[in-house]
Amino acid sequence: ILLVPLLVSLATPPAVAATAVAFGSVVPVPVTTTATPGVSYAITTSTAVYTDPAAAGIGDRLAALLRRSTGYPIPVAPAPGTGGISLLLSGAPATVGPEGYQLDVTGTSIVIRANQPAGLANGVQTLHQLLPVAADSATVQPGPWPVPGGHIVDYPRFGYRGAMLDVARHFFTVAAVERYIDQLALYKINYLHLHLSDDQGWRIAIGSWPNLATYGGSTAVGGGPGGYYTQADYQQIVAYAAARFVTVVPEIDMPGHTNAALASYPALNCDGVAPPLYTGTDVGFSSLCTSKELTYTFIDQVFGELAALTPGPYLHIGGDEAASTAPADYAAFVNRVQQIVAAHGKTVTGWHDIVNATPLPSTVAQYWGTTTRDSAVATAAQRGTRLIMSPASRTYIDMKYNSRTTLGQNWAGYIDVKTAYDWDPGAYLKGVTAASVLGVEAPLWTETIVTGADIDYMAFPRLPAVAELGWSPQATHNWTAFKQRLGAQGPRWHVMGVNYYHSTQISWP
Ligand code: TNX
């Protein structure tokens, strides 16, 4: 009598049981979800993926995901097909725009419709979250593979949903960045901002200024070996991201945060003397020499090479914490750098300090302050400057969760999940309306972050919280509902090997 249940429980794989997910248990929460109770689609050995030709790459990646855990052949064929999973660039409501989609799961098929490939990619990410958690296993699992039935119509609130990774304070390999890109894409984050230079390291090879990478990239916070991306490495990251509908925004921080560059080339210094490399964590002590013509030749050549390698629209010029640059010099410098970036056909983004210059109409300022009042930023917004919202006390995922967190900093406070989630990017800053807000971004500074497991720990579960603020309509904002959907992601992260923080604010299943 006792043996039978014991055998049954032994035969059930522990953490990866292939049970159906609740329909609508998706992060970010879709605009509208309608479950069809009692109906589900079963992925079987005869399931195929049918795609419009322009979406073949999206179909291939979905099929690869399904093959890995199901062991089924999952062929990819041109649409139309009968049954199976269809990715179609027709029949989507116009209201879902370029990034939205419609998803229908019935007993006989799964159909995702969108107006653009980006929309299909987002629909596939929703489908991914509706797959049993076991689908994220790297090895073949027994199944079954039910997808809950229902109808979703979904599109983003903001066009810019970003994450920043500081690869300057500590260097992260191409593989680590690609892993992060996969994690971003799962939560419909569509911009990856790479902080490629700072006092402690220069992380991108520049052909016309080779010492930047080879010498300026040779250390890191704490004195480690550092590292840098070759231009081929950078292009690989850009292409990997693009295939997942993530656009890379490269940042070269200036005029401050430039010790690595100043150490690499004596001529960039006003006194012609290169400082030593720096491995500490102070900020505000370095400045490019704003009065030297060579400085602008340098910037033109660096941004020229970067623009040629970067298909996305934005180049980020940093501009933060320029405490060693006189205010008038700072304003003139930023104004001139904006022109250089524009001459290379790109749009400037910069930390919000740049509103102290005269932003071009196209320039985007990234708000990183700790208060909800900033009159200079509000005035700039009223004059047309668009904002990316990264308030440090909400979105800085390098902040500790609480006083017991060993990684991270606390200058902007402690940020547990509710603090990261419970604010409105469209109404956060006094005097700034949602119309000025391009979107949100969660920056991860890495003074204390060294490994991929460290990135996981700080990003999860806060990154999905910020992702939901960027995607989901304000009308759906609800902490109680959010924390339930977020908790349901825990078993998936476990299967994926994500080292997430088990916040006590969430009841993890
Ligand atoms: C401030 S926020 C910085 C970074 C640091 C970060 C640490 C901003 C634009 N600059 O240089 O890494 O604090 O949290």
Short mmCIF file of C-alpha atoms and ligand atoms in Angstrom, two decimals:
data_model
loop_
_atom_site.label_atom_id
_atom_site.label_comp_id
_atom_site.label_asym_id
_atom_site.label_seq_id
_atom_site.Cartn_x
_atom_site.Cartn_y
_atom_site.Cartn_z
CA ILE A 1 0.00 0.00 0.00
CA LEU A 2 2.82 2.37 0.86
CA LEU A 3 5.01 1.39 -2.07
CA VAL A 4 2.78 2.64 -4.84
CA PRO A 5 2.74 6.37 -4.03
CA LEU A 6 6.46 6.16 -3.31
CA LEU A 7 7.16 4.76 -6.78
CA VAL A 8 4.96 7.39 -8.37
CA SER A 9 6.75 10.20 -6.59
CA LEU A 10 10.14 8.77 -7.52
CA ALA A 11 9.13 8.67 -11.17
CA THR A 12 8.21 12.37 -11.12
CA PRO A 13 11.21 14.61 -11.82
CA PRO A 14 11.39 16.94 -8.82
CA ALA A 15 11.77 20.59 -9.81
CA VAL A 16 10.89 20.35 -13.50
CA ALA A 17 7.41 18.81 -13.49
CA ALA A 18 5.79 19.45 -16.87
CA THR A 19 2.55 20.92 -15.59
CA ALA A 20 0.58 23.60 -17.40
CA VAL A 21 1.19 27.22 -16.49
CA ALA A 22 -1.83 29.37 -15.54
CA PHE A 23 -2.87 31.39 -18.60
CA GLY A 24 -1.93 35.02 -18.11
CA SER A 25 0.82 34.22 -15.62
CA VAL A 26 3.21 36.27 -17.72
CA VAL A 27 5.69 39.06 -16.86
CA PRO A 28 5.25 41.79 -18.05
CA VAL A 29 1.49 41.35 -17.75
CA PRO A 30 -0.16 41.58 -21.20
CA VAL A 31 -2.64 44.33 -22.07
CA THR A 32 -5.54 41.87 -22.29
CA THR A 33 -5.68 38.16 -21.52
CA THR A 34 -8.72 35.92 -21.88
CA ALA A 35 -8.28 32.35 -20.70
CA THR A 36 -10.26 29.50 -22.27
CA PRO A 37 -10.79 27.24 -19.27
CA GLY A 38 -10.36 23.54 -19.85
CA VAL A 39 -8.60 24.00 -23.20
CA SER A 40 -4.93 23.46 -23.85
CA TYR A 41 -2.68 22.79 -26.82
CA ALA A 42 -0.35 19.81 -26.47
CA ILE A 43 3.09 20.06 -28.05
CA THR A 44 3.83 16.57 -29.38
CA THR A 45 6.28 14.76 -31.59
CA SER A 46 4.28 15.92 -34.62
CA THR A 47 4.22 19.64 -33.72
CA ALA A 48 5.74 21.92 -36.39
CA VAL A 49 6.46 25.66 -36.48
CA TYR A 50 5.11 27.55 -39.52
CA THR A 51 6.49 31.01 -40.18
CA ASP A 52 6.20 33.89 -42.57
CA PRO A 53 9.55 34.07 -44.46
CA ALA A 54 10.52 37.31 -42.67
CA ALA A 55 10.12 35.56 -39.32
CA ALA A 56 12.11 32.41 -40.11
CA GLY A 57 14.84 33.27 -37.59
CA ILE A 58 12.26 33.68 -34.82
CA GLY A 59 10.72 30.33 -35.73
CA ASP A 60 14.14 28.67 -35.74
CA ARG A 61 14.92 29.90 -32.22
CA LEU A 62 11.52 28.81 -30.90
CA ALA A 63 11.97 25.37 -32.47
CA ALA A 64 15.48 25.08 -31.00
CA LEU A 65 14.12 25.88 -27.52
CA LEU A 66 11.38 23.26 -27.88
CA ARG A 67 13.69 20.57 -29.31
CA ARG A 68 16.17 20.88 -26.43
CA SER A 69 13.69 19.95 -23.70
CA THR A 70 11.07 17.89 -25.58
CA GLY A 71 13.45 15.93 -27.78
CA TYR A 72 10.83 16.21 -30.57
CA PRO A 73 11.92 17.05 -34.15
CA ILE A 74 9.87 20.35 -34.30
CA PRO A 75 10.45 21.14 -37.99
CA VAL A 76 10.24 24.74 -39.20
CA ALA A 77 8.35 25.25 -42.46
CA PRO A 78 6.90 28.19 -44.39
CA ALA A 79 3.39 29.26 -43.39
CA PRO A 80 0.58 28.43 -43.90
CA GLY A 81 0.41 25.11 -42.09
CA THR A 82 -2.33 23.19 -40.33
CA GLY A 83 -2.23 22.83 -36.57
CA GLY A 84 1.14 23.38 -34.92
CA ILE A 85 2.54 26.80 -34.06
CA SER A 86 2.16 29.61 -36.63
CA LEU A 87 4.04 32.93 -36.63
CA LEU A 88 2.22 35.22 -39.05
CA LEU A 89 2.84 38.78 -40.22
CA SER A 90 -0.81 39.23 -41.13
CA GLY A 91 -4.13 39.60 -39.41
CA ALA A 92 -2.88 41.37 -36.28
CA PRO A 93 -4.94 44.31 -35.04
CA ALA A 94 -3.35 47.63 -36.12
CA THR A 95 -3.61 48.77 -32.49
CA VAL A 96 -0.78 46.45 -31.43
CA GLY A 97 1.69 48.57 -33.42
CA PRO A 98 5.19 47.48 -34.44
CA GLU A 99 6.08 45.59 -31.23
CA GLY A 100 2.73 44.11 -30.20
CA TYR A 101 1.10 40.81 -31.08
CA GLN A 102 -1.98 38.68 -30.77
CA LEU A 103 -1.69 35.15 -29.40
CA ASP A 104 -4.35 32.46 -29.71
CA VAL A 105 -3.97 29.07 -28.09
CA THR A 106 -6.71 26.54 -28.91
CA GLY A 107 -6.90 22.77 -28.60
CA THR A 108 -5.53 22.36 -32.13
CA SER A 109 -3.08 25.22 -32.75
CA ILE A 110 -1.07 28.16 -31.48
CA VAL A 111 -1.17 31.26 -33.68
CA ILE A 112 0.84 34.43 -33.09
CA ARG A 113 0.07 37.39 -35.35
CA ALA A 114 1.97 40.68 -35.51
CA ASN A 115 2.57 43.62 -37.81
CA GLN A 116 6.37 43.41 -37.61
CA PRO A 117 8.91 40.69 -36.77
CA ALA A 118 9.58 42.43 -33.41
CA GLY A 119 5.96 41.80 -32.48
CA LEU A 120 6.25 38.11 -33.33
CA ALA A 121 9.41 37.91 -31.21
CA ASN A 122 7.52 39.42 -28.27
CA GLY A 123 4.64 37.01 -28.81
CA VAL A 124 7.09 34.11 -28.77
CA GLN A 125 8.45 35.36 -25.41
CA THR A 126 4.91 35.24 -24.03
CA LEU A 127 4.47 31.74 -25.43
CA HIS A 128 7.80 30.79 -23.82
CA GLN A 129 6.44 31.80 -20.41
CA LEU A 130 3.27 29.77 -21.03
CA LEU A 131 5.29 26.59 -21.64
CA PRO A 132 5.74 24.21 -18.72
CA VAL A 133 8.77 25.20 -16.63
CA ALA A 134 10.47 21.97 -17.76
CA ALA A 135 10.73 23.52 -21.25
CA ASP A 136 13.63 25.58 -19.90
CA SER A 137 15.61 22.47 -19.05
CA ALA A 138 18.85 22.02 -20.97
CA THR A 139 18.19 18.28 -21.24
CA VAL A 140 15.29 16.21 -22.64
CA GLN A 141 12.41 15.90 -20.16
CA PRO A 142 9.48 13.45 -20.22
CA GLY A 143 6.66 15.94 -20.81
CA PRO A 144 3.69 16.22 -21.42
CA TRP A 145 3.87 19.73 -22.90
CA PRO A 146 0.53 21.50 -22.43
CA VAL A 147 0.10 25.20 -23.30
CA PRO A 148 -2.98 26.73 -21.64
CA GLY A 149 -5.74 27.93 -23.99
CA GLY A 150 -6.73 31.55 -24.40
CA HIS A 151 -6.41 34.81 -26.27
CA ILE A 152 -3.94 37.66 -25.67
CA VAL A 153 -3.70 41.08 -27.30
CA ASP A 154 -0.57 42.86 -26.16
CA TYR A 155 1.68 45.84 -26.93
CA PRO A 156 4.13 48.02 -24.99
CA ARG A 157 3.44 51.19 -23.04
CA PHE A 158 6.92 52.60 -23.82
CA GLY A 159 9.15 52.10 -26.85
CA TYR A 160 12.35 52.12 -24.77
CA ARG A 161 12.71 49.31 -22.25
CA GLY A 162 16.34 49.09 -21.27
CA ALA A 163 18.95 47.48 -19.11
CA MET A 164 22.48 48.76 -18.61
CA LEU A 165 25.50 46.61 -17.88
CA ASP A 166 28.70 48.28 -16.61
CA VAL A 167 31.48 46.24 -18.23
CA ALA A 168 34.06 48.89 -17.22
CA ARG A 169 34.32 48.44 -13.44
CA HIS A 170 34.48 44.70 -14.00
CA PHE A 171 34.74 43.14 -17.42
CA PHE A 172 32.22 40.54 -18.59
CA THR A 173 32.83 38.09 -21.42
CA VAL A 174 30.83 38.00 -24.65
CA ALA A 175 29.18 34.80 -23.38
CA ALA A 176 28.10 36.50 -20.14
CA VAL A 177 26.64 39.42 -22.09
CA GLU A 178 24.80 37.05 -24.43
CA ARG A 179 23.32 35.23 -21.45
CA TYR A 180 22.09 38.57 -20.10
CA ILE A 181 20.60 39.42 -23.52
CA ASP A 182 18.58 36.19 -23.43
CA GLN A 183 17.31 37.10 -19.98
CA LEU A 184 16.37 40.62 -21.12
CA ALA A 185 14.54 39.35 -24.19
CA LEU A 186 12.44 36.97 -22.08
CA TYR A 187 11.02 40.05 -20.31
CA LYS A 188 10.60 42.07 -23.53
CA ILE A 189 13.45 44.48 -22.76
CA ASN A 190 14.52 45.87 -26.13
CA TYR A 191 17.65 48.00 -25.40
CA LEU A 192 20.96 46.91 -23.90
CA HIS A 193 23.06 49.89 -22.82
CA LEU A 194 26.72 48.87 -22.48
CA HIS A 195 28.80 51.15 -20.24
CA LEU A 196 32.04 50.57 -22.20
CA SER A 197 34.43 52.98 -20.50
CA ASP A 198 35.10 54.43 -17.09
CA ASP A 199 38.00 55.39 -14.83
CA GLN A 200 38.84 51.74 -14.20
CA GLY A 201 38.76 50.38 -17.73
CA TRP A 202 38.26 50.95 -21.46
CA ARG A 203 36.51 47.92 -22.92
CA ILE A 204 36.23 48.36 -26.71
CA ALA A 205 39.09 48.22 -29.22
CA ILE A 206 39.41 51.47 -31.20
CA GLY A 207 41.63 51.08 -34.28
CA SER A 208 42.83 54.68 -34.34
CA TRP A 209 43.65 54.72 -30.59
CA PRO A 210 44.82 51.18 -29.83
CA ASN A 211 46.23 51.81 -26.33
CA LEU A 212 42.74 52.55 -25.03
CA ALA A 213 41.92 48.85 -24.96
CA THR A 214 45.32 47.23 -24.65
CA TYR A 215 46.51 49.46 -21.78
CA GLY A 216 43.36 51.25 -20.61
CA GLY A 217 41.51 47.92 -20.55
CA SER A 218 44.19 46.03 -18.65
CA THR A 219 42.75 46.30 -15.17
CA ALA A 220 39.50 46.65 -13.22
CA VAL A 221 38.13 47.58 -9.80
CA GLY A 222 40.22 45.73 -7.24
CA GLY A 223 43.17 45.33 -9.63
CA GLY A 224 42.02 42.31 -11.67
CA PRO A 225 43.14 41.73 -15.26
CA GLY A 226 40.24 43.59 -16.90
CA GLY A 227 39.70 42.84 -20.57
CA TYR A 228 38.16 44.37 -23.65
CA TYR A 229 36.01 43.49 -26.64
CA THR A 230 37.65 43.37 -30.04
CA GLN A 231 35.52 45.05 -32.69
CA ALA A 232 34.56 41.54 -33.86
CA ASP A 233 33.46 40.68 -30.29
CA TYR A 234 31.36 43.82 -30.14
CA GLN A 235 29.79 43.04 -33.51
CA GLN A 236 29.00 39.55 -32.25
CA ILE A 237 27.17 41.03 -29.23
CA VAL A 238 25.31 43.49 -31.47
CA ALA A 239 24.25 40.71 -33.86
CA TYR A 240 23.25 38.35 -31.04
CA ALA A 241 21.15 41.11 -29.53
CA ALA A 242 19.62 42.11 -32.88
CA ALA A 243 18.51 38.54 -33.56
CA ARG A 244 16.56 38.80 -30.27
CA PHE A 245 15.21 42.27 -31.12
CA VAL A 246 17.48 43.94 -28.58
CA THR A 247 19.30 47.10 -29.73
CA VAL A 248 22.73 47.86 -28.27
CA VAL A 249 23.40 51.40 -26.98
CA PRO A 250 27.16 51.84 -26.50
CA GLU A 251 28.32 54.38 -23.91
CA ILE A 252 31.67 56.13 -23.86
CA ASP A 253 31.49 58.18 -20.68
CA MET A 254 32.91 61.74 -20.86
CA PRO A 255 34.24 64.25 -19.91
CA GLY A 256 34.51 62.64 -16.44
CA HIS A 257 34.93 58.92 -15.76
CA THR A 258 37.85 58.98 -18.22
CA ASN A 259 40.92 57.97 -16.23
CA ALA A 260 41.48 54.83 -18.33
CA ALA A 261 41.67 56.94 -21.51
CA LEU A 262 43.82 59.63 -19.87
CA ALA A 263 46.19 56.92 -18.61
CA SER A 264 46.47 55.44 -22.11
CA TYR A 265 47.42 58.66 -23.93
CA PRO A 266 49.46 61.41 -22.22
CA ALA A 267 48.46 63.85 -24.98
CA LEU A 268 44.80 63.73 -23.88
CA ASN A 269 45.79 65.39 -20.58
CA CYS A 270 45.96 69.17 -20.26
CA ASP A 271 49.45 68.87 -18.73
CA GLY A 272 50.56 66.13 -21.13
CA VAL A 273 51.19 63.72 -18.25
CA ALA A 274 49.33 60.41 -18.09
CA PRO A 275 47.94 59.46 -14.66
CA PRO A 276 48.39 55.89 -13.44
CA LEU A 277 45.68 53.28 -14.07
CA TYR A 278 42.98 53.36 -11.39
CA THR A 279 41.43 50.39 -9.59
CA GLY A 280 39.48 52.09 -6.80
CA THR A 281 35.81 53.13 -6.73
CA ASP A 282 35.87 56.92 -6.34
CA VAL A 283 34.00 59.04 -8.90
CA GLY A 284 34.38 62.63 -10.12
CA PHE A 285 38.18 62.96 -10.19
CA SER A 286 38.98 62.67 -13.92
CA SER A 287 38.24 64.93 -16.89
CA LEU A 288 39.13 65.05 -20.55
CA CYS A 289 40.95 68.26 -21.42
CA THR A 290 38.05 70.30 -22.81
CA SER A 291 40.33 73.09 -24.07
CA LYS A 292 42.50 70.87 -26.29
CA GLU A 293 41.60 70.42 -29.94
CA LEU A 294 43.02 66.89 -29.83
CA THR A 295 40.23 65.94 -27.40
CA TYR A 296 37.63 66.54 -30.11
CA THR A 297 39.66 64.68 -32.75
CA PHE A 298 39.79 61.79 -30.30
CA ILE A 299 36.03 61.89 -29.68
CA ASP A 300 35.27 62.17 -33.40
CA GLN A 301 37.41 59.12 -34.18
CA VAL A 302 36.11 57.03 -31.28
CA PHE A 303 32.45 57.80 -32.03
CA GLY A 304 33.12 57.42 -35.76
CA GLU A 305 34.32 53.85 -35.25
CA LEU A 306 31.56 53.09 -32.77
CA ALA A 307 28.86 54.51 -35.05
CA ALA A 308 30.10 52.30 -37.88
CA LEU A 309 29.82 49.22 -35.65
CA THR A 310 26.43 50.11 -34.16
CA PRO A 311 23.23 49.72 -36.21
CA GLY A 312 21.03 51.18 -33.43
CA PRO A 313 20.12 54.87 -33.35
CA TYR A 314 21.78 55.90 -30.08
CA LEU A 315 25.30 56.69 -28.90
CA HIS A 316 25.49 57.38 -25.15
CA ILE A 317 27.99 60.10 -24.20
CA GLY A 318 27.81 59.62 -20.42
CA GLY A 319 28.21 63.11 -19.03
CA ASP A 320 27.61 62.17 -15.38
CA GLU A 321 29.42 63.34 -12.29
CA ALA A 322 31.84 65.64 -14.12
CA ALA A 323 32.97 67.16 -10.83
CA SER A 324 36.45 67.90 -12.20
CA THR A 325 35.19 69.90 -15.19
CA ALA A 326 34.20 73.56 -14.69
CA PRO A 327 30.45 74.05 -15.37
CA ALA A 328 30.96 76.40 -18.35
CA ASP A 329 33.56 74.05 -19.87
CA TYR A 330 31.18 71.13 -19.31
CA ALA A 331 28.31 72.82 -21.17
CA ALA A 332 30.49 73.83 -24.11
CA PHE A 333 31.99 70.34 -24.23
CA VAL A 334 28.63 68.54 -24.24
CA ASN A 335 27.28 70.91 -26.90
CA ARG A 336 30.24 70.16 -29.15
CA VAL A 337 30.08 66.40 -28.54
CA GLN A 338 26.41 66.38 -29.50
CA GLN A 339 27.37 67.85 -32.88
CA ILE A 340 30.05 65.20 -33.36
CA VAL A 341 27.59 62.39 -32.63
CA ALA A 342 24.98 63.95 -34.91
CA ALA A 343 27.58 64.22 -37.71
CA HIS A 344 27.98 60.43 -37.46
CA GLY A 345 24.24 60.04 -38.00
CA LYS A 346 23.40 59.04 -34.43
CA THR A 347 21.15 60.36 -31.67
CA VAL A 348 22.72 61.39 -28.36
CA THR A 349 21.73 59.85 -25.07
CA GLY A 350 23.44 60.94 -21.88
CA TRP A 351 22.96 60.91 -18.11
CA HIS A 352 20.63 63.72 -17.07
CA ASP A 353 23.54 65.96 -16.06
CA ILE A 354 23.67 66.90 -19.78
CA VAL A 355 20.58 69.10 -19.38
CA ASN A 356 23.07 71.64 -17.96
CA ALA A 357 24.26 72.06 -21.55
CA THR A 358 21.84 72.84 -24.40
CA PRO A 359 20.36 69.53 -25.53
CA LEU A 360 19.66 69.15 -29.25
CA PRO A 361 15.96 68.55 -29.95
CA SER A 362 16.72 64.85 -30.52
CA THR A 363 18.92 64.37 -27.43
CA VAL A 364 17.64 61.96 -24.80
CA ALA A 365 18.49 62.45 -21.11
CA GLN A 366 18.60 59.52 -18.69
CA TYR A 367 17.30 60.53 -15.26
CA TRP A 368 19.29 58.83 -12.48
CA GLY A 369 18.47 61.05 -9.50
CA THR A 370 17.16 60.00 -6.12
CA THR A 371 14.29 62.46 -5.78
CA THR A 372 11.04 63.13 -7.61
CA ARG A 373 11.93 66.79 -8.09
CA ASP A 374 14.58 68.06 -10.46
CA SER A 375 13.76 71.45 -11.89
CA ALA A 376 16.56 71.43 -14.49
CA VAL A 377 15.37 68.09 -15.85
CA ALA A 378 11.72 69.17 -15.75
CA THR A 379 12.55 72.39 -17.62
CA ALA A 380 14.46 70.46 -20.26
CA ALA A 381 11.54 68.06 -20.65
CA GLN A 382 9.14 70.98 -21.04
CA ARG A 383 11.43 72.27 -23.81
CA GLY A 384 11.26 68.92 -25.62
CA THR A 385 14.07 66.78 -24.21
CA ARG A 386 12.85 63.19 -23.99
CA LEU A 387 13.71 61.17 -20.89
CA ILE A 388 14.69 57.63 -20.03
CA MET A 389 13.69 57.02 -16.43
CA SER A 390 16.34 55.32 -14.28
CA PRO A 391 15.70 56.81 -10.83
CA ALA A 392 18.52 55.40 -8.71
CA SER A 393 16.31 54.73 -5.70
CA ARG A 394 14.02 52.51 -7.86
CA THR A 395 15.89 51.08 -10.83
CA TYR A 396 19.54 50.87 -9.74
CA ILE A 397 19.87 47.13 -9.49
CA ASP A 398 23.37 47.51 -8.07
CA MET A 399 21.71 48.72 -4.85
CA LYS A 400 21.43 46.19 -2.02
CA TYR A 401 18.03 44.62 -1.36
CA ASN A 402 18.46 45.29 2.37
CA SER A 403 21.21 45.77 4.95
CA ARG A 404 22.06 42.05 4.87
CA THR A 405 22.77 41.92 1.12
CA THR A 406 26.51 41.32 0.67
CA LEU A 407 26.77 42.52 -2.95
CA GLY A 408 26.03 46.04 -4.11
CA GLN A 409 25.93 49.55 -2.71
CA ASN A 410 23.40 51.58 -0.71
CA TRP A 411 23.97 55.25 -1.55
CA ALA A 412 20.53 55.40 -3.21
CA GLY A 413 18.91 53.28 -0.49
CA TYR A 414 17.86 49.67 -0.25
CA ILE A 415 15.70 48.40 -3.10
CA ASP A 416 13.61 45.32 -2.52
CA VAL A 417 11.18 44.17 -5.22
CA LYS A 418 8.23 46.32 -4.14
CA THR A 419 10.33 49.49 -4.25
CA ALA A 420 11.57 48.57 -7.74
CA TYR A 421 8.00 47.94 -8.91
CA ASP A 422 5.77 50.41 -7.11
CA TRP A 423 6.15 53.66 -9.06
CA ASP A 424 4.94 55.12 -12.35
CA PRO A 425 7.62 56.15 -14.87
CA GLY A 426 5.09 58.42 -16.58
CA ALA A 427 4.28 60.41 -13.44
CA TYR A 428 7.39 60.15 -11.30
CA LEU A 429 9.10 63.49 -11.80
CA LYS A 430 7.29 66.67 -10.81
CA GLY A 431 6.59 68.76 -13.91
CA VAL A 432 7.26 65.91 -16.35
CA THR A 433 4.38 64.22 -18.16
CA ALA A 434 4.32 60.74 -19.67
CA ALA A 435 4.59 62.31 -23.13
CA SER A 436 8.22 63.23 -22.36
CA VAL A 437 9.10 59.72 -21.23
CA LEU A 438 10.65 57.43 -23.82
CA GLY A 439 10.83 54.58 -21.34
CA VAL A 440 12.72 53.03 -18.45
CA GLU A 441 16.10 51.45 -17.85
CA ALA A 442 17.59 49.37 -15.04
CA PRO A 443 21.34 50.07 -14.73
CA LEU A 444 23.68 47.51 -13.20
CA TRP A 445 26.91 49.16 -12.05
CA THR A 446 29.56 46.60 -11.25
CA GLU A 447 31.97 47.94 -8.65
CA THR A 448 30.99 44.94 -6.47
CA ILE A 449 29.67 42.64 -9.20
CA VAL A 450 32.21 40.17 -10.55
CA THR A 451 30.59 36.97 -11.83
CA GLY A 452 27.60 35.96 -13.93
CA ALA A 453 26.02 34.60 -10.75
CA ASP A 454 26.39 38.08 -9.21
CA ILE A 455 24.59 39.63 -12.20
CA ASP A 456 21.76 37.09 -11.79
CA TYR A 457 21.44 37.84 -8.09
CA MET A 458 21.07 41.59 -8.53
CA ALA A 459 18.91 41.46 -11.67
CA PHE A 460 16.47 38.82 -10.47
CA PRO A 461 13.82 39.50 -9.42
CA ARG A 462 14.13 43.31 -9.86
CA LEU A 463 14.83 43.45 -13.60
CA PRO A 464 11.46 41.85 -14.47
CA ALA A 465 9.80 44.43 -12.19
CA VAL A 466 11.31 47.31 -14.18
CA ALA A 467 10.51 45.45 -17.42
CA GLU A 468 6.85 45.37 -16.44
CA LEU A 469 6.87 49.13 -15.77
CA GLY A 470 8.22 49.64 -19.27
CA TRP A 471 5.80 47.33 -21.05
CA SER A 472 2.49 47.04 -19.21
CA PRO A 473 -0.23 49.70 -19.10
CA GLN A 474 -0.51 51.72 -15.91
CA ALA A 475 -4.09 50.40 -15.56
CA THR A 476 -2.70 46.92 -14.85
CA HIS A 477 -0.33 48.15 -12.13
CA ASN A 478 -1.05 46.08 -9.01
CA TRP A 479 1.57 44.88 -6.53
CA THR A 480 -0.53 42.00 -5.22
CA ALA A 481 -1.14 40.58 -8.68
CA PHE A 482 2.42 41.31 -9.79
CA LYS A 483 4.10 39.52 -6.93
CA GLN A 484 2.08 36.39 -7.64
CA ARG A 485 3.07 36.37 -11.33
CA LEU A 486 6.66 37.17 -10.39
CA GLY A 487 6.79 34.36 -7.84
CA ALA A 488 5.63 31.94 -10.51
CA GLN A 489 8.82 32.78 -12.46
CA GLY A 490 10.96 31.37 -9.63
CA PRO A 491 10.73 27.70 -10.66
CA ARG A 492 11.61 28.69 -14.24
CA TRP A 493 14.70 30.61 -13.04
CA HIS A 494 15.63 27.56 -10.99
CA VAL A 495 15.49 25.33 -14.07
CA MET A 496 17.39 27.93 -16.11
CA GLY A 497 20.13 28.08 -13.49
CA VAL A 498 19.47 31.74 -12.64
CA ASN A 499 20.92 32.62 -9.22
CA TYR A 500 17.97 34.77 -8.11
CA TYR A 501 17.47 36.50 -4.77
CA HIS A 502 14.65 34.83 -2.84
CA SER A 503 13.08 38.09 -1.67
CA THR A 504 10.88 37.56 1.37
CA GLN A 505 8.34 39.93 -0.23
CA ILE A 506 7.44 37.16 -2.69
CA SER A 507 5.99 33.74 -1.91
CA TRP A 508 8.02 31.50 -4.18
CA PRO A 509 6.21 28.30 -5.12
C1 TNX B 1 26.88 56.67 -9.79
S1 TNX B 1 24.73 57.00 -11.55
C2 TNX B 1 27.42 56.58 -11.07
C3 TNX B 1 28.30 55.47 -11.37
C4 TNX B 1 28.48 54.53 -10.22
C5 TNX B 1 27.15 54.34 -9.52
C6 TNX B 1 27.20 53.33 -8.43
C7 TNX B 1 25.80 57.52 -12.49
C8 TNX B 1 25.33 58.13 -13.70
N1 TNX B 1 27.08 57.39 -12.12
O1 TNX B 1 29.55 55.95 -11.81
O2 TNX B 1 28.93 53.32 -10.71
O3 TNX B 1 26.77 55.58 -9.00
O4 TNX B 1 25.93 53.04 -7.93
#
